[in-house]
Coordinates of C-alpha atoms in Angstrom, one line a residue:
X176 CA 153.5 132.5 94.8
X177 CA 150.7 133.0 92.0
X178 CA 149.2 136.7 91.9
X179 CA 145.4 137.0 92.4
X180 CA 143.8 137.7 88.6
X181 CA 142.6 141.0 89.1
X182 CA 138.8 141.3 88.4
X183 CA 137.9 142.8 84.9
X184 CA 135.6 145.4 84.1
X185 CA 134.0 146.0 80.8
X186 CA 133.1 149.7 80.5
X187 CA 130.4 150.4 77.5
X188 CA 129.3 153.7 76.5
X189 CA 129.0 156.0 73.7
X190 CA 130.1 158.8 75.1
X191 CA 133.6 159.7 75.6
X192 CA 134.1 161.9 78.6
X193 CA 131.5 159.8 80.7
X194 CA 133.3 156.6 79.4
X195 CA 136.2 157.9 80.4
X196 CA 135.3 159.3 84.0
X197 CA 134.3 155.6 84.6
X198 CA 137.2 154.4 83.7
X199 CA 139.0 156.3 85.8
X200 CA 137.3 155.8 88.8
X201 CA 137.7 151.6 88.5
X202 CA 141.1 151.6 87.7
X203 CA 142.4 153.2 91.2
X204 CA 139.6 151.0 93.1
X205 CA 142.0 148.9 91.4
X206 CA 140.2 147.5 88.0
X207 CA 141.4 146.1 85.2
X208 CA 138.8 148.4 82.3
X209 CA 138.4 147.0 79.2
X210 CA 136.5 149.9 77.1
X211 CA 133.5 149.7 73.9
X212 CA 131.7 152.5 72.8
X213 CA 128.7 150.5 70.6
X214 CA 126.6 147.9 71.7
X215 CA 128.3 145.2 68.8
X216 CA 131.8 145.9 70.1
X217 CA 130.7 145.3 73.6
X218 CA 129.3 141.7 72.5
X219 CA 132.3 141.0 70.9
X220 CA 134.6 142.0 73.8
X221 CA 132.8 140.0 75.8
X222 CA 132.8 137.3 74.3
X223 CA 137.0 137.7 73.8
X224 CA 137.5 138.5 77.5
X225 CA 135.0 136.9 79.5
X226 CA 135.1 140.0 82.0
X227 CA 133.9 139.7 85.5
X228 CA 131.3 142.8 85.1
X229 CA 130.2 145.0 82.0
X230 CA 129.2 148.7 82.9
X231 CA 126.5 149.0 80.1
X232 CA 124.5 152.0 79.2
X233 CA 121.5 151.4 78.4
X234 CA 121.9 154.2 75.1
X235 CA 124.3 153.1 72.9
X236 CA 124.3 154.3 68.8
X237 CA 123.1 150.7 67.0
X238 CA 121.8 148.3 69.7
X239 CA 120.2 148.9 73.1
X240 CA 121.4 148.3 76.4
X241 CA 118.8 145.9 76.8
X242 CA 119.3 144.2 73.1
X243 CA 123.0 143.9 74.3
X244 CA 122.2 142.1 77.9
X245 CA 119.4 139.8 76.1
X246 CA 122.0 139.3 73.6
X247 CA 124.4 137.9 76.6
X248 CA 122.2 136.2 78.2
X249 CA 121.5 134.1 75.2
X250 CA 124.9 132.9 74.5
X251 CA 126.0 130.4 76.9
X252 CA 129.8 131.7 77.0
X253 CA 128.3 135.1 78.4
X254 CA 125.4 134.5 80.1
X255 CA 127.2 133.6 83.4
X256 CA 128.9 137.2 83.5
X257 CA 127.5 140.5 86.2
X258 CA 126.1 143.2 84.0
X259 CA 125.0 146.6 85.8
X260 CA 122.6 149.1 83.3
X261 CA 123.9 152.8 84.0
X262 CA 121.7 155.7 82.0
X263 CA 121.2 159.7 82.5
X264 CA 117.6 159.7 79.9
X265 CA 116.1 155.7 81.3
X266 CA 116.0 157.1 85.0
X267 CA 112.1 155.9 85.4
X268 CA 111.5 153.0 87.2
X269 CA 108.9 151.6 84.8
X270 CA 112.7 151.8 82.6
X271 CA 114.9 150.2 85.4
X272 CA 111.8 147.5 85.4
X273 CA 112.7 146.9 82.0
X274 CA 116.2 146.8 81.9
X275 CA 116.2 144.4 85.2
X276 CA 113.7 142.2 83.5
X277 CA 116.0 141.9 80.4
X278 CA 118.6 140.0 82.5
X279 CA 120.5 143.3 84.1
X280 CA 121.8 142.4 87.8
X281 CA 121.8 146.1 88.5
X282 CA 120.8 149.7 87.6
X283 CA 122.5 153.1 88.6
X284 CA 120.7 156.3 87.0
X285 CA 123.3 159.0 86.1
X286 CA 124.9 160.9 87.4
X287 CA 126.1 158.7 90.1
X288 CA 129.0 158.6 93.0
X289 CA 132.1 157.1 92.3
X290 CA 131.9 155.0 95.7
X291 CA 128.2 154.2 95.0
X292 CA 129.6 152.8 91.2
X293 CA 132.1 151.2 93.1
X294 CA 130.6 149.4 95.9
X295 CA 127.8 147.8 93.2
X296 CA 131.3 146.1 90.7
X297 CA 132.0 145.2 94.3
X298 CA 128.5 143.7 95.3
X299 CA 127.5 142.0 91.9
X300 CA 131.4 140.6 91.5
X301 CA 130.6 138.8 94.9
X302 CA 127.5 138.0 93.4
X303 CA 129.3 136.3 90.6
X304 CA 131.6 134.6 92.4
X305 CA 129.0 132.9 95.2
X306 CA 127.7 131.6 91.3
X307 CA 130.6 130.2 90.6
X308 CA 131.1 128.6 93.4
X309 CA 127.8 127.3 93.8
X310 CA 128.5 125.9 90.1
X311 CA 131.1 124.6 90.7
X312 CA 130.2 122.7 93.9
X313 CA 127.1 121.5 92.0
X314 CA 129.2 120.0 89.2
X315 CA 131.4 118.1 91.6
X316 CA 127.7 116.9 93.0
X317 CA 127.1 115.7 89.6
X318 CA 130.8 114.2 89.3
X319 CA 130.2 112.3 93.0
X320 CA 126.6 111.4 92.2
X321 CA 128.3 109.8 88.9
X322 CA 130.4 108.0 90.7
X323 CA 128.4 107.1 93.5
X324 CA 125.9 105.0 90.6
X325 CA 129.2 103.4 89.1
X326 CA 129.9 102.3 92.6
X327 CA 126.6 100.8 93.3
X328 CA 126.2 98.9 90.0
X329 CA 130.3 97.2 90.4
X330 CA 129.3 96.8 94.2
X331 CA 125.9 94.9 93.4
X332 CA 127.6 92.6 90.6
X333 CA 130.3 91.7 93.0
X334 CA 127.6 90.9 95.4
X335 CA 125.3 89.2 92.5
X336 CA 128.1 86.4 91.7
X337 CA 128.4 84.7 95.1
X338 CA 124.5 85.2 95.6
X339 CA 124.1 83.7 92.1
X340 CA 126.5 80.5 93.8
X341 CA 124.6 80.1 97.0
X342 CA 120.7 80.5 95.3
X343 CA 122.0 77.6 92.4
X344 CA 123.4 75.2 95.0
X345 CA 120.4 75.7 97.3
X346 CA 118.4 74.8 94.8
X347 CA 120.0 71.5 94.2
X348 CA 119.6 70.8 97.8
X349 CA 116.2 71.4 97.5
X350 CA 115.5 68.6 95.2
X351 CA 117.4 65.9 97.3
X352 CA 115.0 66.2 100.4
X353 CA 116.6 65.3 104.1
X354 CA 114.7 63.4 107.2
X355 CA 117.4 65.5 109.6
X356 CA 115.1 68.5 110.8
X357 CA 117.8 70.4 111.8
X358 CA 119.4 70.5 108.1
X359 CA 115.9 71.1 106.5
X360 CA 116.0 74.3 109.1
X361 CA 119.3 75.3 108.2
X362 CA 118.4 75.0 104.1
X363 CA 115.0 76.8 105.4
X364 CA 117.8 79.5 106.4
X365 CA 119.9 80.0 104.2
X366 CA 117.0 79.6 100.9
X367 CA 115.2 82.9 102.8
X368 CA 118.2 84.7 104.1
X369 CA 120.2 84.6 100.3
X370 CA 116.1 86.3 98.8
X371 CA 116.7 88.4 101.3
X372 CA 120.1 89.8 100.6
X373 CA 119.0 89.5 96.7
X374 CA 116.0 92.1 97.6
X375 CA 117.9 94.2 99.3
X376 CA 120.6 94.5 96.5
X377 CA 117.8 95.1 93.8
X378 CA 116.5 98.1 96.2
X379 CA 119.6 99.6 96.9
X380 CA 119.9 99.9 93.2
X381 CA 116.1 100.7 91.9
X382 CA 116.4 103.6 94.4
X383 CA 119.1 105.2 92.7
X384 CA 117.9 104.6 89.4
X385 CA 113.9 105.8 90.4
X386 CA 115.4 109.1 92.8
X387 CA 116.8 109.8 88.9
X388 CA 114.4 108.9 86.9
X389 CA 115.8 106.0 85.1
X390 CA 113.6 103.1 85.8
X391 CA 111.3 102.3 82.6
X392 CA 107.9 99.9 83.3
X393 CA 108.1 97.1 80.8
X394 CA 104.1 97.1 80.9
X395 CA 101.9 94.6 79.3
X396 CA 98.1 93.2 80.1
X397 CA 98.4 91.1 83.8
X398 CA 95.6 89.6 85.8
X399 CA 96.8 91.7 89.4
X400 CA 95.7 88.0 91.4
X401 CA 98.3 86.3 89.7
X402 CA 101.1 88.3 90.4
X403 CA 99.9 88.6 94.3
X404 CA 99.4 84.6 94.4
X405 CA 103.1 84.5 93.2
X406 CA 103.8 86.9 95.7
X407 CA 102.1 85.1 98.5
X408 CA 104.1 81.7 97.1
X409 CA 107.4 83.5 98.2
X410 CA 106.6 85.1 101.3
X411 CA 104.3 82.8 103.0
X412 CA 107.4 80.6 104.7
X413 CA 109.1 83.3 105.6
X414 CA 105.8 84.4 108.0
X415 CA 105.6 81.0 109.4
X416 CA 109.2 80.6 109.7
X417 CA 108.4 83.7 112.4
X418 CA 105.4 82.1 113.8
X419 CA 103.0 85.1 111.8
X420 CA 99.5 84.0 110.4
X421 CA 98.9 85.5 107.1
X422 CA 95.7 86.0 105.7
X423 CA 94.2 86.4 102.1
X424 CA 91.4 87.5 100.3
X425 CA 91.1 87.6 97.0
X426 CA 88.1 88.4 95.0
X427 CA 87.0 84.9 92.6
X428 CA 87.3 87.2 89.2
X429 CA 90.6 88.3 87.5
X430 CA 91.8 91.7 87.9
X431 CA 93.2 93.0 85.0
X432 CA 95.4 96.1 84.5
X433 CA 98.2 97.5 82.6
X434 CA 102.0 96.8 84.4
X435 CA 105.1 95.7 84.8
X436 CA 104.9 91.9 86.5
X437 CA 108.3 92.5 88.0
X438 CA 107.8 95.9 89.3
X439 CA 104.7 95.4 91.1
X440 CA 105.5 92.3 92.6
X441 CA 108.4 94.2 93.8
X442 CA 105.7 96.8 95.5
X443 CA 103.6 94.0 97.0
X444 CA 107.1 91.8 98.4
X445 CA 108.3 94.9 100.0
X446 CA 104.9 95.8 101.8
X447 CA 104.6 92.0 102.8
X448 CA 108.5 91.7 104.1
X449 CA 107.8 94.9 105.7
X450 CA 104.7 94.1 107.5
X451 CA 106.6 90.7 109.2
X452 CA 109.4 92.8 110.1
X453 CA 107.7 94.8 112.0
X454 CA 105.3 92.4 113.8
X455 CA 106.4 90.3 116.3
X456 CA 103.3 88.2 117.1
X457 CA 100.0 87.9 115.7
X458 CA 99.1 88.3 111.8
X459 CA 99.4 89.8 108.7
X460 CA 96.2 90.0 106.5
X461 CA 96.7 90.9 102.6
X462 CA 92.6 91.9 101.3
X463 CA 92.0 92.8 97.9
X464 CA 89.0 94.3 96.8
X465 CA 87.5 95.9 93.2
X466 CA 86.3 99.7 93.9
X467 CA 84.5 102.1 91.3
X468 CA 86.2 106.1 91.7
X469 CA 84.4 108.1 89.2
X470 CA 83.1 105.9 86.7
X471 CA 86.6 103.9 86.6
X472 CA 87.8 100.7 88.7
X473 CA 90.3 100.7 91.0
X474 CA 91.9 97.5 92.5
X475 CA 92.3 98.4 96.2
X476 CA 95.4 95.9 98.0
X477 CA 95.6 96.3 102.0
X478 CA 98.4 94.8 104.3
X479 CA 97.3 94.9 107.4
X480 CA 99.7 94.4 110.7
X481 CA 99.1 93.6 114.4
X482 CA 102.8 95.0 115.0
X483 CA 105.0 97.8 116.2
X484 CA 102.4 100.3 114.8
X485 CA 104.1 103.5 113.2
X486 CA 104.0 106.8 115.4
X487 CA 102.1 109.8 114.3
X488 CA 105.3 112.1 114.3
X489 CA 107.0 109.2 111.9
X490 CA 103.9 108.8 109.4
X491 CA 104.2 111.9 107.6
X492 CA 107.2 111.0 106.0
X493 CA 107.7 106.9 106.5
X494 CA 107.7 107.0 102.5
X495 CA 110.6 109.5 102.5
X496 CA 114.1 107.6 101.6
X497 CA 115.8 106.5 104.9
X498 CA 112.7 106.8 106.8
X499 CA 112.2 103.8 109.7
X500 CA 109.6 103.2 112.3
X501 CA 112.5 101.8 113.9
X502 CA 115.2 104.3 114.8
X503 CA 116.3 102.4 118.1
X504 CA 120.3 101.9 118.0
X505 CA 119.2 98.4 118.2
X506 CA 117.8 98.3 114.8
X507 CA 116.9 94.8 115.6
X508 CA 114.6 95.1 112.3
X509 CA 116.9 95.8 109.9
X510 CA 116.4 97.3 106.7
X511 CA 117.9 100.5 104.7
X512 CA 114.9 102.1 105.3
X513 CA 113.9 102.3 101.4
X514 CA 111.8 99.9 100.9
X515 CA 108.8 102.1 101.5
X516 CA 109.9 105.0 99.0
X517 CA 110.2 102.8 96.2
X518 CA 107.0 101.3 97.0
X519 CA 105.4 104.7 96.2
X520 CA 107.7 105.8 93.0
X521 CA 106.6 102.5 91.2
X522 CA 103.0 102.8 92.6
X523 CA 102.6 106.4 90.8
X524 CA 104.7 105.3 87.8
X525 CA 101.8 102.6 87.7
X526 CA 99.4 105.4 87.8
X527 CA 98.4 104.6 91.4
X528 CA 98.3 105.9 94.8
X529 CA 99.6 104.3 98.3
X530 CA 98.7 105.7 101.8
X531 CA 99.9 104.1 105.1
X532 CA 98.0 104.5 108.4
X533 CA 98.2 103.4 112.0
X534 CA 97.0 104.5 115.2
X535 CA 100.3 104.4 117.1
X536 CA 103.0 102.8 118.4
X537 CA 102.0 98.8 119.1
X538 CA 98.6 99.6 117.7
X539 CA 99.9 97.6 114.0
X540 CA 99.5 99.8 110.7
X541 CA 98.2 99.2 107.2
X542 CA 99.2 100.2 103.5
X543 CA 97.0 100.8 101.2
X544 CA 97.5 100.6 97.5
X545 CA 94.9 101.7 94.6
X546 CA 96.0 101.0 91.2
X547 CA 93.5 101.7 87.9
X548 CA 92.1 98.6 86.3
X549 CA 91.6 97.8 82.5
X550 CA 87.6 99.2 81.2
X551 CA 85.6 96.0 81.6
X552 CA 85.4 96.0 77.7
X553 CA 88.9 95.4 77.4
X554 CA 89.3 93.0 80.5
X555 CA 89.5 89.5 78.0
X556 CA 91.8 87.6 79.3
X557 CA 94.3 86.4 76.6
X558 CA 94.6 83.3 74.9
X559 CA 96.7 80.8 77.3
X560 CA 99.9 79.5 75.6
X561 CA 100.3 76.2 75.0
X562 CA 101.7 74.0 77.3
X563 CA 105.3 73.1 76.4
X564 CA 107.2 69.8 77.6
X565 CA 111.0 70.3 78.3
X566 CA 113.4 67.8 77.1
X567 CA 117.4 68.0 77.8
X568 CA 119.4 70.4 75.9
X569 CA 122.5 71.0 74.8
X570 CA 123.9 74.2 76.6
X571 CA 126.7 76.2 76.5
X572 CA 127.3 78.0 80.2
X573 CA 129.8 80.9 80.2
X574 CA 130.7 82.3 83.5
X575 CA 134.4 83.2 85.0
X576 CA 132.9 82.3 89.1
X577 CA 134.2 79.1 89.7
X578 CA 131.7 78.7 92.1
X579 CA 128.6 80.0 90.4
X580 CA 129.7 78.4 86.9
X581 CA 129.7 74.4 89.1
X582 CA 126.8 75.2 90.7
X583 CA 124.9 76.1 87.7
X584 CA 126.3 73.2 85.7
X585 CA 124.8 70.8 88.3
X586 CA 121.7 72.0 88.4
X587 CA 121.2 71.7 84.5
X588 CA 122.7 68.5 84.8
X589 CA 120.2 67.6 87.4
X590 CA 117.3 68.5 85.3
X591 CA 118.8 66.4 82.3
X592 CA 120.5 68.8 79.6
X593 CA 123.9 68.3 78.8
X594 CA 126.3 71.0 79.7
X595 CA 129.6 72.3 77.9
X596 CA 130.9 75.3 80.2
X597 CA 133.7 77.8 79.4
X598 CA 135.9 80.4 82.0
X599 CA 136.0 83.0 79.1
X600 CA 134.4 84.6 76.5
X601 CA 137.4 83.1 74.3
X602 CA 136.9 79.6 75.4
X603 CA 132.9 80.6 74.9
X604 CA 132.9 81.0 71.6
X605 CA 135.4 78.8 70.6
X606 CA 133.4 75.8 72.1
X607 CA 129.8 77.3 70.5
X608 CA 131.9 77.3 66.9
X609 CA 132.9 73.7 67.8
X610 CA 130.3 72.2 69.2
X611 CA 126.8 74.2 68.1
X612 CA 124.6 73.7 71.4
X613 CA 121.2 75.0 71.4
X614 CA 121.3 77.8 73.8
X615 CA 124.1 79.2 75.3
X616 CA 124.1 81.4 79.0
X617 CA 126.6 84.1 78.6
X618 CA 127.9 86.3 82.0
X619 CA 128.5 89.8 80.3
X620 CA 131.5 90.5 83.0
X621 CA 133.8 87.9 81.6
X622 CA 137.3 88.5 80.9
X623 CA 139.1 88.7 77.6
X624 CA 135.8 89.0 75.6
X625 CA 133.1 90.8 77.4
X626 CA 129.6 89.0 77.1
X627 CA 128.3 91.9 74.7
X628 CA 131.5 90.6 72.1
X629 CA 130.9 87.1 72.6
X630 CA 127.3 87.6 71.4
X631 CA 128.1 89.5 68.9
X632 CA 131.0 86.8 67.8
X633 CA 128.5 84.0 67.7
X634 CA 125.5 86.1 65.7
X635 CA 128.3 86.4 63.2
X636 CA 129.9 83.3 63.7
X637 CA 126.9 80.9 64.1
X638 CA 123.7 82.8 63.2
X639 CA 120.6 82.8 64.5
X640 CA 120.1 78.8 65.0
X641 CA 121.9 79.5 68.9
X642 CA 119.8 80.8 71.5
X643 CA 121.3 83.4 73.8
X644 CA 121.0 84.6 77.0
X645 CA 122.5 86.9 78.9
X646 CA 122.5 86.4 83.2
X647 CA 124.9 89.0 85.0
X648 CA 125.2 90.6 88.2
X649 CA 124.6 94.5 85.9
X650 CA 120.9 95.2 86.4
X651 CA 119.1 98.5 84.7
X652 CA 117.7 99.0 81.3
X653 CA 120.8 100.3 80.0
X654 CA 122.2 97.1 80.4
X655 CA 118.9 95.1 79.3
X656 CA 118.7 97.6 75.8
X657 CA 122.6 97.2 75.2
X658 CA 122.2 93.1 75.5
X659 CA 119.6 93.1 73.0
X660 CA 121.4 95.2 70.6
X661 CA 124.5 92.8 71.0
X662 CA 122.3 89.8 70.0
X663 CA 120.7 88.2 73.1
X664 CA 117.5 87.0 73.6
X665 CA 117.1 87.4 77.1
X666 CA 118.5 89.6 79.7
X667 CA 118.6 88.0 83.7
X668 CA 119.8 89.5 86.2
X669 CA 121.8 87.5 88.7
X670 CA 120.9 85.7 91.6
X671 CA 118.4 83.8 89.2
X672 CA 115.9 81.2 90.9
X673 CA 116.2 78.2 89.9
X674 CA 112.4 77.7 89.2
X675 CA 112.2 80.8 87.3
X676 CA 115.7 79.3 84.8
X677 CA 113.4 76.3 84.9
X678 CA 110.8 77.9 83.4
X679 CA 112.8 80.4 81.5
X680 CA 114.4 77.2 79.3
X681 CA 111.3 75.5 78.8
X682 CA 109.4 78.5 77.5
X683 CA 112.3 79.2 74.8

């Protein structure tokens, strides 16, 4: 059986008699005393021994007391230990102020009791350890939250891959279209039902990363009506799939701000899906209007609801993570309930503000979002780009799914480019050395050669006349700035639409 450490007690002071009577007193409450009689050999001993507490006085012969515990407090391999001042001439309590305020966890004037001087070692070596322990249970906090986010990011890349399969090969299906109404249904299904599970991967993620702080805005000049029109494109069939009008107003002139395109149509899908999931019958009305706040615009966007309605005990916090109107066991709506929360951390990282309102349960609800606009000096739109015609390419598809690497084959195929594929980064950059294709769609979890090696093979190995771009189920800036240092042009992350690859190859 291992014997307890016994706890170690620093004694400082200049004087021997009173260094000694401490001593004395410590080592039968059972003490290990370590002993210094200047203020120099009590830093060094500390920082040798790492005792539990230092008895300091406050007047030593070359530093101060208080020099000394500043002194310990500064260096990181002290500054965790218990010091307690002691002093027979600083007995004043504008001096005890001081000596406290220099970092000292205690102060006992001389001359003092041995069980007083006893029971404070005692108090500030609990003190100590509650610190320790606290330390320590927030460093396995940080160790778990660690491992929590390496969880996350393998569990939404082994989610990404078969999503990536199913979105492809529904996309085929869409272009060969079917008199059977019950198979249009079922693709109906299964095309909103996969955008569905793809949101709700992306959110699970962006919370971690936002609670965190890691999520960067990749901001540039956007007209705000375009992004909500493609917004409105997505969502639209989902609300008539469940019978729900939806009504829009947008004003006739552009509304121009500084964003992230991704990010805030992110905001406005999540307030849209949110609205339908919550309303059973009736409408949902998206309004957005231009309002002047102190000499500055604002773009004001409402979603309005004729559902469940939110209850007043509920509003207060419905943008707090985990936060429902529904909290039935039912929970026939569905959800992880944060949707809403990061709604409002990319709202203020915009700049803007989002409020939500209702008047009670069944009475429907509405979220409003304000979000500053560009000076009307600066609102010229830019110059369009020109209009590009797409012809078949030659193009070089790397993936290790079976599934998702056939399914992406035939939809290049189907839109005329002529496809070489590889299982490996090996076999990847074997065939780009061989056979020189345009463009060349690299998965960065590949076995043997990771996608980040294979780019970097064919910068080397081919140059710059290959195009590159990387489409993996790893989402996050990290992995967006590390595939751009590797040599890639782009950086998608999996399930990719097909109509957003379409446009992604004719643009490059």
């Amino acid at each position: 059986m291992v014997e307890p450490r016994l706890a170690t007690v620093l004694n400082v002071n200049d004087d021997d008699a009173n260094r000694y009577l401490v001593n004395r007193i410590l080592e039968m409450a059972g003490y290990t005393v370590l002993e210094a009689a200047t203020g120099m050999a009590a830093l060094l001993m500390a920082e040798q021994h790492r005792p539990d507490v230092i008895v300091l006085d406050v007047k030593l012969p070359d530093i101060s007391g208080y020099e000394v515990c500043a002194r310990l407090r500064a260096n990181p391999d002290t500054a965790s230990i218990a010091v307690m001042h002691t002093s027979a001439t600083f007995v004043t309590s504008d001096k005890k102020a001081r000596g406290l305020d220099a970092g000292a966890d205690a102060y006992l004037t001389q001359p003092f009791d041995a069980s007083e001087l006893v029971a404070t070692v005692r108090s500030l070596q609990r003190l100590r350890h509650a610190e320790q322990a606290a330390r320590r249970r927030a460093n396995e906090l940080a160790e778990m939250d660690r491992r929590k986010d390496e969880f996350l990011a393998m569990l939404a890349h082994e989610l990404r891959n078969p999503l990536a399969a199913i979105m492809t090969s529904i996309g085929i299906l869409e272009r060969n279209p079917t008199d059977n109404l019950k198979e249009a249904r079922m693709r109906g299904i299964i095309h909103r039902q996969t955008h569905h599970l793809a949101r709700l991967v992306d959110d699970l993620l962006d919370v971690s990363r936002i609670t965190r702080g890691k999520v960067e805005l990749r901001t540039g000049r956007l007209d705000l009506r375009a992004v909500l029109l493609q917004v409105i494109q997505v969502i639209r069939p989902g609300t008539e799939a469940r019978g729900l009008g939806l009504e829009v107003s947008l004003p006739d002139s552009p509304l121009w701000l500084t964003g992230d395109a991704t990010r805030l149509e992110q905001i406005f899908t999540n307030l849209l899906d949110n609205a339908a999931k919550y309303t059973d019958t009736g409408h949902i009305t998206l309004r957005v209007e231009q309002e002047g706040v102190n000499g500055s615009a604002q773009a004001v966007v409402r979603v309005r609801d004729t559902g469940i309605g939110i209850p007043q005990d509920v509003l207060p916090r419905i943008f707090d993570l985990f936060a429902q109107a529904d909290t039935s066991l039912e929970r026939t709506r569905g959800g992880l309930g944060i949707g809403l929360t990061l709604v409002r951390q990319l709202v203020q990282l915009h700049g803007g503000q989002v409020t939500a309102r209702s008047h009670g349960t069944g009475k429907g609800s509405e979220f409003e979002v304000r979000l500053p606009l560009l000076h009307f000096m600066e609102e010229t739109a830019p110059a369009p780009l020109p209009r590009r015609t797409r012809a078949g390419r030659h193009i070089l598809l790397v993936e290790d799914n079976p599934d998702a690497r056939q399914a992406m084959r035939e939809l290049l195929e189907l839109w005329g480019h002529q496809v070489e594929e590889a299982p490996d980064g090996l076999r990847g950059v074997e065939l780009a050395v061989q056979r020189r294709p345009e463009l060349a769609l690299v998965d960065i979890g590949l076995p043997g050669l990771d996608g980040y090696r294979v780019a970097q093979e064919l910068r080397s190995r081919v140059g710059r006349d290959i195009r590159l771009v990387a489409i993996t189920g790893y989402g996050g800036p990290e992995g967006h700035d590390r595939a751009l240092k590797a040599g890639f042009d782009l950086h998608i992350v999996k399930p990719v639409k097909p109509d957003e690859l379409d446009r992604l190859l004719s643009s490059l």
